[in-house]
Rosetta silent file (secondary structure, phi, psi, omega in degrees, C-alpha in Angstrom):
SEQUENCE: MSYEILTQIAPFAPAFEDKEATKQVEISIKYQGYIEHQYQEIERHKRHENTAIPAEFDYDKVESLSNEVRAKLMQHRPVTIGQASLISGITPAAISILLCLNVVSCK
SCORE:     score description
SCORE:     0.000 S_00000001
   1 L     0.000  147.100 -144.888  -24.339   24.075   19.178 S_00000001
   2 L  -113.413 -175.965  176.505  -25.816   23.938   15.934 S_00000001
   3 L   -92.802  -50.308  177.621  -25.859   26.409   13.144 S_00000001
   4 H   -35.852  -67.300  179.769  -29.482   26.646   13.797 S_00000001
   5 H   -67.669  -13.532 -156.293  -29.101   27.996   17.455 S_00000001
   6 H  -108.917   25.276  139.415  -26.157   30.048   16.709 S_00000001
   7 L  -133.330  110.442   -9.968  -28.229   32.210   14.250 S_00000001
   8 L    20.651  -27.182 -154.784  -30.723   32.583   16.664 S_00000001
   9 L  -106.843  165.102 -150.843  -28.887   34.969   18.380 S_00000001
  10 H   -61.383  -72.186 -150.394  -28.921   39.014   16.766 S_00000001
  11 H   -64.803   -6.032  170.029  -25.352   39.059   15.135 S_00000001
  12 H  -106.751    8.328  173.973  -25.605   35.838   13.458 S_00000001
  13 L   -82.511  165.349  -24.943  -29.256   36.196   11.851 S_00000001
  14 L   -89.530  146.131  148.436  -30.612   35.759    9.593 S_00000001
  15 L   -16.673  103.061  163.729  -30.117   31.973    8.828 S_00000001
  16 L   -25.888  117.846  162.003  -29.475   30.728    5.266 S_00000001
  17 L   -89.463   24.717 -177.772  -32.102   29.390    3.845 S_00000001
  18 L  -102.465  133.093 -170.864  -30.603   27.039    1.586 S_00000001
  19 L   -94.900  -27.958 -174.006  -30.401   23.907    4.325 S_00000001
  20 H   -74.466  -40.769 -162.162  -27.290   22.296    2.220 S_00000001
  21 H   -74.211  -28.062 -173.932  -25.371   25.396    2.080 S_00000001
  22 H   -79.416  -26.934 -143.287  -26.362   25.764    6.163 S_00000001
  23 H   -98.581  -47.017 -175.888  -25.374   21.991    6.538 S_00000001
  24 H   -47.061  -68.092 -135.920  -21.647   23.118    4.372 S_00000001
  25 H   -60.009  -74.030 -174.719  -21.766   25.796    7.087 S_00000001
  26 H  -102.792   41.926  150.765  -21.497   23.861   10.164 S_00000001
  27 H  -107.094  -45.357  167.219  -19.251   21.229    9.021 S_00000001
  28 H   -51.197  -41.788  154.217  -16.769   23.677    8.225 S_00000001
  29 H   -38.560  -70.225 -165.371  -17.287   24.633   11.574 S_00000001
  30 H   -81.335  -19.179  173.116  -16.619   22.070   13.251 S_00000001
  31 H   -93.753   -1.926 -168.469  -13.918   20.539   11.553 S_00000001
  32 H   -37.853  -47.279 -163.055  -11.720   24.147   10.931 S_00000001
  33 H   -58.013  -51.006  154.566   -9.387   22.912   13.628 S_00000001
  34 H   -34.615  -80.771  -63.384   -8.850   19.574   11.670 S_00000001
  35 H  -153.263  -64.481  160.528   -8.935   20.922    8.491 S_00000001
  36 H   -32.202  -42.503  179.218   -6.146   23.369    9.671 S_00000001
  37 H   -83.660  -34.957  177.894   -3.972   21.382   10.719 S_00000001
  38 H   -49.648  -28.461 -171.552   -3.842   19.162    7.572 S_00000001
  39 H   -62.950  -45.708  175.204   -3.140   22.609    5.588 S_00000001
  40 H   -71.973  -37.512  164.920    0.148   22.589    8.008 S_00000001
  41 H   -35.279  -46.372 -153.619    1.207   19.310    7.447 S_00000001
  42 H   -97.351   -8.806  164.558    0.932   19.526    3.754 S_00000001
  43 H   -87.284   14.110  158.580    2.979   23.325    3.850 S_00000001
  44 H   -93.898  -35.487  168.752    5.498   21.384    5.955 S_00000001
  45 H   -77.283  -78.896 -138.293    5.890   18.378    3.483 S_00000001
  46 H   -52.961  -48.410 -168.551    6.322   21.084    0.445 S_00000001
  47 H   -39.421  -25.820 -164.718    9.062   22.768    2.541 S_00000001
  48 H   -87.775  -18.669  177.216   10.701   19.710    2.715 S_00000001
  49 H   -38.617  -44.677  171.596   10.543   18.653   -0.655 S_00000001
  50 L   -91.316    1.663  166.373   13.963   18.937   -1.692 S_00000001
  51 L   -45.636  160.321 -168.075   15.669   18.094    1.812 S_00000001
  52 L  -123.342  150.481  175.472   18.238   15.402    1.006 S_00000001
  53 L  -108.140  104.870 -152.263   18.229   12.355    2.526 S_00000001
  54 L   -76.387  135.763 -172.922   22.409   11.486    3.421 S_00000001
  55 L   -98.696   14.378  174.903   22.701    8.876    1.666 S_00000001
  56 L  -101.982   33.549  168.109   24.469    6.589    3.614 S_00000001
  57 L   -75.032  168.641  177.674   21.377    6.661    5.844 S_00000001
  58 L  -140.508   75.198 -158.370   20.355    3.753    7.318 S_00000001
  59 H   -40.760  -33.790  174.570   16.453    3.287    7.244 S_00000001
  60 H   -32.233  -67.181  174.961   17.143   -0.498    9.084 S_00000001
  61 H   -42.382  -35.107 -173.422   17.693    1.778   12.758 S_00000001
  62 L   -99.542  120.598 -143.285   14.416    3.405   12.652 S_00000001
  63 L   -96.966   -6.197  161.170   12.598    1.193   14.261 S_00000001
  64 L   -34.652  -67.909  177.097    9.193    3.710   14.229 S_00000001
  65 L   -44.290  117.129  145.219    9.114    2.848   10.490 S_00000001
  66 L    -7.199  139.991  170.609    7.334   -0.112    9.121 S_00000001
  67 H   -75.137  -37.306  167.130    9.082   -3.390    7.589 S_00000001
  68 H   -55.298  -56.803  164.871    7.682   -2.455    4.460 S_00000001
  69 H   -59.502  -15.934  172.429    8.347    0.951    4.363 S_00000001
  70 H   -82.278  -36.391  172.167   11.914    0.369    5.354 S_00000001
  71 H   -46.175  -75.217 -159.227   12.355   -2.519    2.417 S_00000001
  72 H   -36.658  -59.728  174.562   11.083    0.285    0.417 S_00000001
  73 H   -64.341  -33.331  166.590   13.152    3.247    1.046 S_00000001
  74 H   -39.357  -81.665 -178.233   16.147    0.532    1.317 S_00000001
  75 H   -14.364  -55.930 -156.890   14.846   -0.795   -2.511 S_00000001
  76 H   -88.415  -48.244 -165.953   14.630    2.693   -3.597 S_00000001
  77 L    45.192   97.162  148.656   17.221    4.926   -1.533 S_00000001
  78 L   -70.705  152.677 -170.881   15.603    8.352   -2.230 S_00000001
  79 L  -129.351   33.262  176.320   17.908   11.162   -2.557 S_00000001
  80 L   177.758  123.815  153.659   15.198   13.838   -1.361 S_00000001
  81 H    -4.801  -64.139  175.633   12.026   13.724    0.862 S_00000001
  82 H   -54.314  -38.413  167.997    9.912   14.163   -2.116 S_00000001
  83 H   -61.395  -52.308  172.558   11.296   11.434   -3.844 S_00000001
  84 H   -67.790  -32.277  170.242   10.493    9.244   -0.725 S_00000001
  85 L   -69.061   -3.608 -170.426    6.998   10.489   -0.577 S_00000001
  86 L   -92.187    5.979 -144.921    6.348    9.598   -4.141 S_00000001
  87 L   -93.890  111.339 -160.262    7.395    6.089   -3.427 S_00000001
  88 L   -64.140  115.518  170.774    4.016    3.764   -3.269 S_00000001
  89 L   113.751   -2.006 -138.477    3.098    2.486    0.159 S_00000001
  90 L  -144.693  101.030 -168.364    5.062    5.399    1.956 S_00000001
  91 L   -98.949  156.927 -162.448    2.423    6.861    4.264 S_00000001
  92 H   -95.746   21.599  168.802    2.913   10.863    5.115 S_00000001
  93 H   -98.383  -32.053  161.264    3.515    9.485    8.923 S_00000001
  94 H   -61.751  -28.824 -172.599    6.320    7.863    7.478 S_00000001
  95 H   -84.844  -32.446  145.190    7.454   10.655    6.007 S_00000001
  96 H   -45.194  -44.695  167.608    7.088   12.346    8.992 S_00000001
  97 H   -48.885  -69.679 -161.369    9.172   10.171   11.166 S_00000001
  98 H   -45.564  -32.577  169.683   11.805   11.185    8.660 S_00000001
  99 H   -36.936  -64.042 -177.803   11.213   14.643    9.123 S_00000001
 100 H   -67.085   -6.493 -162.722   11.502   14.158   12.898 S_00000001
 101 L   -95.467 -177.769 -174.298   14.848   12.239   12.532 S_00000001
 102 L   -59.954   -3.449 -158.452   18.498   13.853   12.284 S_00000001
 103 L   -72.939  -15.080  170.634   17.726   13.711    8.431 S_00000001
 104 L  -125.469  169.286  144.906   15.815   17.113    9.185 S_00000001
 105 L   -76.948  160.742  157.761   14.984   19.457   11.926 S_00000001
 106 L   -41.689  -20.108 -162.817   11.515   18.944   13.625 S_00000001
 107 L   -98.621    0.000    0.000   10.325   22.010   12.965 S_00000001
């Protein structure tokens, strides 16, 4: 389904005359699900920004973290998830892993 085809149906007509606007609408519609998912992830991370990481947390036991991430976390010993996310090289995936462990609830 394209924007051009959609606007041939009465409820969606007439189409924008501006081709660039048309292209942007079509892109927005196609990627809406991905964009919403990213916004949900951002909100989830914001909610846990001040979530404490136990001082005695052993990053070496988290096999799903890369060796580089584990080393950086052990070197910096962040106190919160927010601090961990500010460390260079700590990916959003690594933060998600920390959130899904027993550090915090994975909800």
